[in-house]
């Protein structure tokens, strides 16, 4: 019996399930789990509880038009899932600059930045970002997720360790796949100090990694205490704050 069938039998609404429920199903390989998820997805489509890929008709904005999954008709909704915090995607100056860049460079760089996809515009923007942040230099990534994953993967190896708050963003966990990991209890300074004591003399580079604001809960990191504790034990600190990272 599939998970969905079992839930239906127990009169539990399958809309309470999510993709996470299919990561680890005992005695089922990847194809078996995929089949289970397909049954779940079909059940969700029948009920029109479409949690994934909601269709926008207008792009980013405080209020946007979507296709209502329950009626199939156009509907206006308040948009709370955007990374466009300052509502700049449709600002006239941004749109005009985009038009000029499109005419000059076309629809894309044609390659990844490492090979041939670095434009003079990218270098100009990096310089402006560095000046604005008061840093020596800056590097661009296409997303906040990419910046965390890519940078941490390049910094930490098998002789290093990342000490992570239990609630850090998934991009941080992905970025630490090539190194050792220890977790401390969320925003718990006693737990952090205990972990730091245990790893103090065992690794080459020791990096404490936290979110500035934890996106799922809205909690704010106790940064003043974390900095003091990390430096006491000779650790460096990595802070993820919105789309900005500080080492």
Coordinates of N, CA and C in Angstrom, one line a residue:
X1 N 0.8 -1.2 0.0 CA 0.0 0.0 0.0 C 0.9 1.2 0.0
X2 N 0.6 2.2 -0.9 CA 1.4 3.4 -1.0 C 1.1 4.3 0.2
X3 N 2.0 5.3 0.4 CA 1.8 6.3 1.5 C 0.5 7.0 1.3
X4 N 0.2 7.4 0.1 CA -1.1 8.2 -0.2 C -2.3 7.3 0.1
X5 N -2.3 6.0 -0.4 CA -3.4 5.1 -0.1 C -3.6 4.9 1.4
X6 N -2.4 4.8 2.1 CA -2.5 4.5 3.5 C -3.1 5.7 4.2
X7 N -2.7 7.0 3.8 CA -3.3 8.2 4.4 C -4.7 8.3 4.1
X8 N -5.1 8.0 2.9 CA -6.6 8.0 2.5 C -7.4 7.0 3.3
X9 N -6.8 5.8 3.5 CA -7.5 4.8 4.3 C -7.7 5.3 5.7
X10 N -6.7 6.0 6.3 CA -6.8 6.5 7.6 C -7.5 7.8 7.7
X11 N -8.0 8.3 6.5 CA -8.8 9.5 6.4 C -7.9 10.7 6.8
X12 N -6.6 10.6 6.4 CA -5.7 11.8 6.6 C -5.5 12.4 5.2
X13 N -5.8 13.7 5.2 CA -5.7 14.5 3.9 C -4.2 14.4 3.4
X14 N -4.0 14.0 2.1 CA -2.7 13.9 1.6 C -2.1 15.2 1.4
X15 N -2.8 16.3 1.4 CA -2.3 17.6 1.2 C -1.4 18.0 2.4
X16 N -1.4 17.2 3.5 CA -0.5 17.4 4.6 C 0.9 16.8 4.3
X17 N 1.0 16.0 3.3 CA 2.3 15.5 2.9 C 3.0 16.5 2.0
X18 N 4.3 16.2 1.8 CA 5.2 17.0 1.0 C 6.3 16.1 0.4
X19 N 7.1 16.7 -0.5 CA 8.2 16.0 -1.1 C 9.1 15.4 -0.1
X20 N 9.2 16.0 1.1 CA 10.1 15.5 2.1 C 9.7 14.1 2.6
X21 N 8.4 13.8 2.5 CA 7.9 12.5 3.0 C 8.4 11.4 2.1
X22 N 9.0 11.7 1.0 CA 9.3 10.6 0.0 C 10.8 10.5 -0.1
X23 N 11.6 11.2 0.7 CA 13.0 11.1 0.7 C 13.5 9.7 1.1
X24 N 12.9 9.2 2.2 CA 13.4 8.0 2.8 C 12.2 7.1 3.1
X25 N 11.9 6.1 2.2 CA 10.8 5.1 2.5 C 11.5 3.8 2.6
X26 N 11.4 3.1 3.7 CA 12.0 1.8 4.0 C 11.7 0.8 2.8
X27 N 12.7 0.1 2.4 CA 12.6 -1.0 1.4 C 12.2 -0.5 0.0
X28 N 12.3 0.8 -0.3 CA 12.0 1.3 -1.6 C 13.2 2.0 -2.2
X29 N 13.6 1.6 -3.4 CA 14.7 2.3 -4.1 C 14.2 3.6 -4.7
X30 N 15.0 4.3 -5.5 CA 14.7 5.6 -6.0 C 13.4 5.5 -6.9
X31 N 13.3 4.4 -7.7 CA 12.2 4.3 -8.6 C 10.9 4.0 -7.8
X32 N 11.0 3.3 -6.7 CA 9.9 3.0 -5.9 C 9.4 4.3 -5.2
X33 N 10.3 5.1 -4.8 CA 9.9 6.4 -4.1 C 9.3 7.3 -5.2
X34 N 9.9 7.3 -6.4 CA 9.3 8.1 -7.4 C 7.9 7.8 -7.8
X35 N 7.6 6.4 -7.8 CA 6.2 6.0 -8.0 C 5.3 6.4 -6.9
X36 N 5.8 6.4 -5.7 CA 5.0 6.8 -4.6 C 4.6 8.3 -4.7
X37 N 5.7 9.1 -5.1 CA 5.5 10.5 -5.2 C 4.5 10.8 -6.3
X38 N 4.6 10.1 -7.4 CA 3.7 10.3 -8.6 C 2.2 10.1 -8.1
X39 N 2.0 9.1 -7.3 CA 0.6 8.8 -6.8 C 0.2 10.0 -5.9
X40 N 1.1 10.5 -5.1 CA 0.8 11.7 -4.3 C 0.4 12.9 -5.2
X41 N 1.3 13.1 -6.2 CA 1.1 14.2 -7.1 C -0.3 14.2 -7.8
X42 N -0.6 13.0 -8.3 CA -1.9 12.8 -9.0 C -3.1 13.1 -8.0
X43 N -2.9 12.6 -6.8 CA -4.0 12.9 -5.8 C -4.1 14.4 -5.6
X44 N -3.0 15.1 -5.5 CA -3.0 16.5 -5.3 C -3.7 17.3 -6.5
X45 N -3.3 16.8 -7.7 CA -3.9 17.4 -8.9 C -5.4 17.2 -8.9
X46 N -5.9 16.0 -8.5 CA -7.3 15.8 -8.5 C -8.0 16.7 -7.5
X47 N -7.4 17.0 -6.4 CA -7.9 18.0 -5.4 C -7.6 19.4 -5.7
X48 N -6.7 19.6 -6.8 CA -6.3 20.9 -7.2 C -5.5 21.7 -6.1
X49 N -4.9 20.9 -5.2 CA -4.0 21.5 -4.2 C -2.6 21.5 -4.8
X50 N -2.4 22.4 -5.7 CA -1.1 22.5 -6.4 C -0.1 23.4 -5.7
X51 N 0.7 22.7 -4.9 CA 1.7 23.5 -4.1 C 2.9 23.9 -4.9
X52 N 3.2 23.2 -6.0 CA 4.4 23.5 -6.7 C 4.1 24.2 -8.1
X53 N 5.0 25.1 -8.5 CA 4.9 25.7 -9.8 C 3.6 26.5 -10.0
X54 N 3.2 27.3 -9.0 CA 2.0 28.1 -9.3 C 2.3 29.1 -10.4
X55 N 1.4 29.3 -11.3 CA 1.7 30.0 -12.5 C 1.3 31.5 -12.4
X56 N 2.4 32.3 -12.6 CA 2.2 33.8 -12.5 C 2.0 34.3 -13.9
X57 N 1.2 35.3 -14.1 CA 1.0 36.0 -15.4 C 1.6 37.3 -15.5
X58 N 2.2 37.9 -14.4 CA 2.7 39.2 -14.4 C 4.1 39.4 -13.8
X59 N 4.7 38.3 -13.4 CA 6.1 38.4 -12.8 C 6.0 38.9 -11.4
X60 N 7.2 39.3 -10.9 CA 7.3 39.7 -9.5 C 6.6 41.0 -9.2
X61 N 6.1 41.1 -8.0 CA 5.5 42.4 -7.5 C 4.7 42.2 -6.2
X62 N 4.4 43.2 -5.5 CA 3.6 43.0 -4.2 C 2.3 42.3 -4.4
X63 N 1.6 42.7 -5.6 CA 0.4 42.0 -6.0 C 0.6 41.5 -7.4
X64 N 0.3 40.2 -7.6 CA 0.5 39.6 -8.9 C -0.7 38.8 -9.4
X65 N -0.8 38.7 -10.7 CA -1.9 37.9 -11.2 C -1.4 36.4 -11.4
X66 N -2.3 35.5 -11.0 CA -1.9 34.1 -11.2 C -3.1 33.3 -11.8
X67 N -2.8 32.1 -12.2 CA -3.9 31.2 -12.6 C -4.3 30.4 -11.3
X68 N -5.5 30.7 -10.9 CA -6.1 30.0 -9.7 C -6.2 28.5 -9.9
X69 N -5.5 27.7 -9.2 CA -5.5 26.2 -9.4 C -6.9 25.6 -9.2
X70 N -7.7 26.3 -8.4 CA -9.0 25.7 -8.1 C -10.1 26.0 -9.1
X71 N -9.9 27.2 -9.8 CA -10.9 27.6 -10.8 C -10.4 27.6 -12.2
X72 N -9.1 27.7 -12.3 CA -8.5 27.8 -13.6 C -8.6 29.2 -14.2
X73 N -9.1 30.1 -13.4 CA -9.3 31.5 -13.9 C -8.2 32.4 -13.3
X74 N -8.0 33.6 -13.9 CA -7.1 34.6 -13.5 C -7.5 35.2 -12.2
X75 N -6.5 35.4 -11.3 CA -6.8 36.0 -10.0 C -5.7 36.8 -9.5
X76 N -6.0 37.9 -8.8 CA -4.9 38.7 -8.1 C -4.7 38.2 -6.7
X77 N -3.4 38.1 -6.3 CA -3.1 37.7 -5.0 C -1.9 38.5 -4.5
X78 N -1.8 38.7 -3.2 CA -0.6 39.3 -2.5 C 0.5 38.3 -2.6
X79 N 1.7 38.8 -3.0 CA 2.9 37.9 -3.2 C 3.8 38.0 -2.1
X80 N 4.0 36.9 -1.3 CA 4.8 36.9 -0.1 C 6.0 36.0 -0.3
X81 N 6.3 35.5 -1.5 CA 7.4 34.5 -1.7 C 8.5 35.0 -2.5
X82 N 8.6 36.3 -2.7 CA 9.6 36.9 -3.6 C 10.9 37.2 -2.8
X83 N 12.0 37.1 -3.6 CA 13.3 37.6 -3.1 C 13.5 39.1 -3.6
X84 N 12.6 39.7 -4.3 CA 12.7 41.0 -4.7 C 12.2 42.0 -3.6
X85 N 13.0 42.0 -2.6 CA 12.7 42.7 -1.3 C 12.4 44.2 -1.6
X86 N 13.1 44.9 -2.5 CA 12.9 46.3 -2.7 C 12.0 46.6 -3.9
X87 N 11.4 45.6 -4.4 CA 10.4 45.8 -5.5 C 11.1 46.5 -6.7
X88 N 12.3 46.0 -7.1 CA 13.0 46.7 -8.2 C 12.9 46.1 -9.6
X89 N 12.3 44.9 -9.6 CA 12.3 44.2 -10.9 C 11.6 44.9 -12.0
X90 N 10.6 45.8 -11.6 CA 9.9 46.5 -12.6 C 10.1 48.0 -12.5
X91 N 11.1 48.4 -11.8 CA 11.5 49.8 -11.7 C 11.9 50.3 -13.1
X92 N 11.4 51.5 -13.5 CA 11.7 52.0 -14.8 C 13.1 52.0 -15.2
X93 N 14.0 52.4 -14.2 CA 15.4 52.5 -14.5 C 16.0 51.1 -14.7
X94 N 15.6 50.1 -13.9 CA 16.0 48.8 -14.1 C 15.6 48.2 -15.4
X95 N 14.3 48.4 -15.7 CA 13.8 47.9 -17.0 C 14.6 48.5 -18.2
X96 N 14.8 49.8 -18.1 CA 15.5 50.5 -19.2 C 16.9 50.0 -19.4
X97 N 17.6 49.8 -18.3 CA 19.0 49.3 -18.3 C 19.0 47.9 -18.9
X98 N 18.0 47.1 -18.5 CA 17.9 45.7 -19.1 C 17.7 45.7 -20.6
X99 N 16.9 46.7 -21.1 CA 16.7 46.8 -22.5 C 18.0 47.1 -23.2
X100 N 18.7 48.0 -22.7 CA 20.0 48.4 -23.3 C 21.0 47.2 -23.3
X101 N 21.0 46.5 -22.2 CA 21.9 45.4 -22.1 C 21.5 44.3 -23.1
X102 N 20.2 44.1 -23.2 CA 19.7 43.0 -24.1 C 20.1 43.3 -25.6
X103 N 20.0 44.6 -26.0 CA 20.3 45.0 -27.3 C 21.8 44.8 -27.6
X104 N 22.7 45.1 -26.6 CA 24.1 45.0 -26.8 C 24.7 43.6 -26.7
X105 N 24.2 42.9 -25.6 CA 24.8 41.6 -25.3 C 23.9 40.4 -25.7
X106 N 22.7 40.6 -26.1 CA 21.8 39.5 -26.4 C 21.2 38.9 -25.1
X107 N 20.6 37.7 -25.3 CA 19.8 37.2 -24.2 C 20.6 36.4 -23.1
X108 N 21.9 36.4 -23.2 CA 22.7 35.7 -22.2 C 24.2 35.8 -22.6
X109 N 25.0 35.4 -21.6 CA 26.5 35.4 -21.8 C 27.0 34.3 -22.6
X110 N 26.2 33.2 -22.7 CA 26.6 32.1 -23.6 C 27.5 31.1 -23.0
X111 N 27.9 31.3 -21.7 CA 28.8 30.4 -21.1 C 28.8 30.7 -19.6
X112 N 29.4 29.8 -18.8 CA 29.5 30.1 -17.4 C 30.6 31.1 -17.1
X113 N 30.6 31.9 -16.0 CA 31.6 32.9 -15.8 C 33.0 32.4 -15.8
X114 N 33.2 31.2 -15.3 CA 34.6 30.6 -15.2 C 35.2 30.5 -16.5
X115 N 34.4 30.2 -17.6 CA 35.0 30.0 -18.9 C 35.0 31.3 -19.8
X116 N 33.8 31.6 -20.3 CA 33.7 32.8 -21.2 C 32.5 33.6 -20.9
X117 N 31.9 33.4 -19.8 CA 30.6 34.1 -19.5 C 30.7 35.3 -18.6
X118 N 31.9 35.9 -18.5 CA 32.1 37.1 -17.7 C 32.1 38.3 -18.6
X119 N 31.1 39.1 -18.4 CA 31.0 40.4 -19.2 C 31.6 41.5 -18.5
X120 N 31.9 42.6 -19.2 CA 32.4 43.8 -18.6 C 31.3 44.4 -17.6
X121 N 30.1 44.1 -17.9 CA 29.0 44.6 -17.0 C 29.1 43.9 -15.6
X122 N 29.5 42.6 -15.6 CA 29.7 41.8 -14.4 C 30.8 42.4 -13.5
X123 N 31.9 42.8 -14.2 CA 33.1 43.3 -13.5 C 32.7 44.7 -12.9
X124 N 32.0 45.5 -13.7 CA 31.6 46.8 -13.3 C 30.6 46.7 -12.0
X125 N 29.7 45.7 -12.1 CA 28.8 45.6 -10.9 C 29.6 45.1 -9.7
X126 N 30.5 44.2 -9.9 CA 31.3 43.7 -8.7 C 32.0 44.8 -8.1
X127 N 32.6 45.7 -8.9 CA 33.3 46.8 -8.3 C 32.4 47.8 -7.5
X128 N 31.2 48.0 -8.1 CA 30.2 48.9 -7.4 C 29.7 48.2 -6.1
X129 N 29.5 46.9 -6.1 CA 29.1 46.2 -4.9 C 30.2 46.3 -3.8
X130 N 31.4 46.1 -4.2 CA 32.5 46.1 -3.3 C 32.7 47.5 -2.7
X131 N 32.5 48.5 -3.5 CA 32.6 49.9 -3.0 C 31.5 50.2 -2.0
X132 N 30.3 49.8 -2.4 CA 29.1 50.0 -1.5 C 29.2 49.3 -0.2
X133 N 29.8 48.1 -0.2 CA 30.0 47.3 1.0 C 31.3 47.6 1.8
X134 N 32.1 48.4 1.2 CA 33.4 48.8 1.8 C 34.4 47.6 1.9
X135 N 34.3 46.8 0.8 CA 35.2 45.6 0.7 C 36.2 45.8 -0.3
X136 N 37.3 45.0 -0.3 CA 38.3 45.0 -1.3 C 37.8 44.6 -2.7
X137 N 36.9 43.6 -2.7 CA 36.4 43.0 -3.9 C 35.1 42.3 -3.6
X138 N 34.4 42.0 -4.7 CA 33.1 41.2 -4.6 C 33.1 40.2 -5.8
X139 N 32.2 39.2 -5.6 CA 32.0 38.2 -6.6 C 30.5 38.0 -6.8
X140 N 30.1 37.9 -8.0 CA 28.6 37.7 -8.3 C 28.3 36.2 -8.4
X141 N 27.1 35.9 -7.8 CA 26.5 34.6 -8.1 C 25.1 34.8 -8.6
X142 N 24.5 33.8 -9.3 CA 23.2 34.0 -9.8 C 22.1 33.9 -8.8
X143 N 22.4 33.4 -7.6 CA 21.4 33.3 -6.5 C 22.1 33.2 -5.2
X144 N 21.3 33.5 -4.1 CA 21.9 33.4 -2.8 C 22.2 31.9 -2.4
X145 N 21.4 31.0 -2.9 CA 21.7 29.6 -2.7 C 23.1 29.2 -3.3
X146 N 23.3 29.7 -4.6 CA 24.5 29.4 -5.3 C 25.7 30.0 -4.6
X147 N 25.6 31.2 -4.0 CA 26.7 31.8 -3.4 C 27.1 31.1 -2.1
X148 N 26.2 30.6 -1.3 CA 26.5 29.8 -0.2 C 27.1 28.5 -0.5
X149 N 26.5 27.7 -1.4 CA 26.9 26.4 -1.8 C 28.3 26.5 -2.4
X150 N 28.4 27.4 -3.4 CA 29.7 27.5 -4.2 C 30.9 27.9 -3.3
X151 N 30.7 29.0 -2.5 CA 31.8 29.5 -1.7 C 32.2 28.5 -0.7
X152 N 31.3 28.0 0.1 CA 31.6 27.0 1.1 C 32.3 25.8 0.6
X153 N 31.9 25.3 -0.6 CA 32.5 24.1 -1.2 C 34.0 24.4 -1.6
X154 N 34.3 25.7 -1.9 CA 35.6 26.0 -2.3 C 36.5 26.3 -1.1
X155 N 35.9 26.6 0.1 CA 36.7 27.0 1.3 C 37.0 25.8 2.1
X156 N 36.1 24.8 2.2 CA 36.3 23.8 3.2 C 36.5 22.4 2.6
X157 N 37.4 21.6 3.1 CA 37.7 20.3 2.6 C 37.7 19.3 3.7
X158 N 38.3 18.1 3.4 CA 38.2 17.0 4.3 C 38.9 17.2 5.6
X159 N 39.9 18.1 5.7 CA 40.6 18.4 6.9 C 40.0 19.5 7.7
X160 N 38.9 20.1 7.2 CA 38.3 21.2 7.9 C 37.0 20.8 8.5
X161 N 36.3 21.7 9.2 CA 35.0 21.4 9.8 C 34.1 22.7 9.8
X162 N 32.8 22.5 9.6 CA 31.8 23.5 9.7 C 31.0 23.2 10.9
X163 N 30.8 24.2 11.7 CA 29.9 24.1 12.9 C 28.7 24.9 12.6
X164 N 27.6 24.2 12.4 CA 26.3 24.8 11.9 C 25.2 24.8 13.0
X165 N 24.5 26.0 13.0 CA 23.3 26.0 13.7 C 22.3 25.0 13.1
X166 N 21.5 24.3 13.9 CA 20.7 23.3 13.5 C 19.6 23.7 12.5
X167 N 19.4 25.0 12.4 CA 18.3 25.5 11.5 C 18.9 26.3 10.3
X168 N 20.2 26.1 10.0 CA 20.8 26.9 8.9 C 20.1 26.5 7.6
X169 N 20.2 27.4 6.6 CA 19.5 27.3 5.3 C 20.1 26.1 4.6
X170 N 19.3 25.4 3.7 CA 19.7 24.2 3.0 C 20.9 24.5 2.1
X171 N 21.1 25.7 1.6 CA 22.2 26.0 0.8 C 23.6 25.9 1.5
X172 N 23.5 26.2 2.8 CA 24.7 26.0 3.7 C 25.1 24.6 3.8
X173 N 24.1 23.8 4.1 CA 24.3 22.3 4.3 C 24.9 21.7 3.0
X174 N 24.3 22.1 1.8 CA 24.8 21.7 0.5 C 26.3 22.1 0.3
X175 N 26.6 23.3 0.8 CA 28.0 23.8 0.6 C 29.0 23.1 1.5
X176 N 28.5 22.4 2.5 CA 29.4 21.7 3.4 C 29.5 20.2 3.1
X177 N 29.1 19.8 1.9 CA 29.1 18.3 1.6 C 30.5 17.8 1.5
X178 N 31.5 18.6 1.3 CA 32.9 18.1 1.1 C 33.7 18.2 2.4
X179 N 33.1 18.6 3.5 CA 33.8 18.8 4.7 C 33.1 18.1 5.9
X180 N 33.7 18.2 7.1 CA 33.1 17.6 8.3 C 32.1 18.6 8.8
X181 N 31.1 18.1 9.5 CA 30.0 18.9 10.0 C 29.7 18.5 11.5
X182 N 29.5 19.6 12.3 CA 28.9 19.4 13.6 C 27.8 20.4 13.8
X183 N 26.7 20.0 14.4 CA 25.6 20.9 14.6 C 25.5 21.3 16.1
X184 N 25.1 22.5 16.3 CA 24.7 22.9 17.7 C 23.3 23.3 17.7
X185 N 22.7 23.3 18.9 CA 21.2 23.5 19.0 C 20.9 25.0 18.6
X186 N 19.8 25.2 18.0 CA 19.4 26.4 17.4 C 19.5 27.6 18.4
X187 N 20.3 28.6 18.1 CA 20.5 29.8 18.9 C 20.9 29.5 20.3
X188 N 21.5 28.4 20.6 CA 21.8 28.0 21.9 C 23.4 28.1 22.1
X189 N 23.7 29.1 22.9 CA 25.2 29.4 23.0 C 25.9 28.4 23.8
X190 N 25.3 27.8 24.8 CA 25.9 26.7 25.6 C 26.2 25.6 24.7
X191 N 25.3 25.2 23.8 CA 25.5 24.1 22.9 C 26.6 24.4 21.9
X192 N 26.7 25.7 21.4 CA 27.7 26.1 20.5 C 29.1 25.9 21.2
X193 N 29.2 26.4 22.4 CA 30.5 26.4 23.1 C 30.9 24.9 23.4
X194 N 30.0 24.1 23.7 CA 30.4 22.7 23.9 C 30.9 22.0 22.6
X195 N 30.3 22.3 21.5 CA 30.8 21.8 20.2 C 32.2 22.3 19.9
X196 N 32.4 23.6 20.1 CA 33.7 24.3 19.8 C 34.8 23.7 20.7
X197 N 34.5 23.4 21.9 CA 35.5 22.8 22.8 C 35.9 21.4 22.3
X198 N 34.9 20.6 21.8 CA 35.2 19.3 21.3 C 36.1 19.3 20.0
X199 N 36.0 20.3 19.2 CA 36.7 20.3 17.9 C 37.9 21.2 17.9
X200 N 38.2 21.8 19.0 CA 39.2 22.9 19.1 C 40.5 22.6 18.4
X201 N 41.1 21.4 18.7 CA 42.4 21.1 18.2 C 42.4 20.0 17.1
X202 N 41.3 19.7 16.5 CA 41.2 18.5 15.7 C 41.1 18.8 14.1
X203 N 41.0 20.1 13.7 CA 40.8 20.3 12.3 C 41.7 21.5 11.9
X204 N 41.9 21.6 10.6 CA 42.7 22.7 10.0 C 42.0 24.0 10.1
X205 N 40.9 24.1 9.5 CA 40.0 25.3 9.5 C 38.7 25.0 10.2
X206 N 38.3 25.9 11.1 CA 37.1 25.7 11.8 C 36.2 26.9 11.6
X207 N 35.0 26.6 11.0 CA 34.2 27.7 10.5 C 32.8 27.6 11.2
X208 N 32.4 28.6 11.9 CA 31.0 28.6 12.5 C 30.1 29.3 11.5
X209 N 29.0 28.6 11.1 CA 28.1 29.1 10.1 C 26.7 29.3 10.6
X210 N 26.2 30.5 10.5 CA 24.8 30.8 11.0 C 24.1 31.6 9.9
X211 N 22.7 31.7 10.0 CA 21.9 32.6 9.3 C 21.8 33.9 10.1
X212 N 21.8 35.0 9.5 CA 21.6 36.3 10.2 C 20.1 36.3 10.7
X213 N 19.2 36.0 9.7 CA 17.8 35.8 10.0 C 17.4 34.5 9.5
X214 N 16.8 33.6 10.3 CA 16.4 32.3 9.9 C 15.1 32.3 9.2
X215 N 15.2 32.0 7.9 CA 14.0 32.3 7.0 C 12.8 31.6 7.3
X216 N 12.9 30.4 7.8 CA 11.7 29.6 8.1 C 11.0 30.0 9.4
X217 N 11.7 30.6 10.3 CA 11.1 30.9 11.6 C 11.2 32.4 11.9
X218 N 12.0 33.1 11.2 CA 12.2 34.6 11.5 C 13.0 34.9 12.7
X219 N 13.7 33.8 13.3 CA 14.6 34.1 14.4 C 15.8 34.8 14.0
X220 N 16.3 35.6 14.9 CA 17.6 36.4 14.6 C 18.7 35.8 15.4
X221 N 19.8 35.6 14.7 CA 21.0 35.0 15.4 C 21.6 35.9 16.4
X222 N 22.0 35.3 17.5 CA 22.7 36.1 18.6 C 24.1 36.4 18.2
X223 N 24.2 37.3 17.2 CA 25.5 37.4 16.6 C 26.6 37.9 17.5
X224 N 26.3 38.8 18.4 CA 27.3 39.4 19.3 C 27.9 38.2 20.2
X225 N 27.1 37.4 20.7 CA 27.6 36.3 21.5 C 28.3 35.2 20.6
X226 N 27.8 34.9 19.4 CA 28.4 34.0 18.6 C 29.8 34.4 18.2
X227 N 30.0 35.7 17.8 CA 31.3 36.2 17.5 C 32.3 36.1 18.6
X228 N 31.8 36.4 19.8 CA 32.7 36.3 21.0 C 33.1 34.9 21.3
X229 N 32.2 34.0 21.2 CA 32.5 32.6 21.5 C 33.4 32.0 20.4
X230 N 33.1 32.3 19.2 CA 33.9 31.7 18.0 C 35.3 32.2 18.1
X231 N 35.5 33.5 18.4 CA 36.9 34.0 18.4 C 37.6 33.5 19.7
X232 N 36.9 33.3 20.7 CA 37.5 32.7 21.9 C 38.2 31.4 21.6
X233 N 37.6 30.6 20.8 CA 38.2 29.3 20.4 C 38.9 29.3 19.1
X234 N 39.2 30.5 18.6 CA 40.0 30.5 17.4 C 39.3 30.1 16.1
X235 N 38.0 30.3 16.1 CA 37.2 29.9 14.9 C 36.9 31.1 14.1
X236 N 36.6 30.9 12.8 CA 36.1 32.0 11.9 C 34.6 31.9 11.8
X237 N 34.0 32.9 11.4 CA 32.5 33.0 11.4 C 32.0 33.3 9.9
X238 N 31.0 32.5 9.5 CA 30.3 32.8 8.3 C 28.9 33.1 8.6
X239 N 28.4 34.3 8.1 CA 27.1 34.7 8.3 C 26.3 34.8 7.0
X240 N 25.2 34.2 7.0 CA 24.3 34.3 5.8 C 23.2 35.3 6.2
X241 N 23.1 36.4 5.5 CA 22.1 37.4 5.8 C 21.4 37.9 4.5
X242 N 20.2 37.4 4.4 CA 19.5 37.6 3.1 C 20.3 37.1 2.0
X243 N 20.8 38.0 1.1 CA 21.6 37.6 -0.1 C 23.0 38.0 0.1
X244 N 23.4 38.4 1.3 CA 24.8 38.9 1.5 C 25.5 37.9 2.5
X245 N 26.7 37.6 2.2 CA 27.5 36.7 3.0 C 28.8 37.5 3.5
X246 N 29.1 37.3 4.8 CA 30.3 37.9 5.3 C 31.2 36.9 6.0
X247 N 32.5 36.9 5.6 CA 33.4 35.9 6.2 C 34.3 36.6 7.3

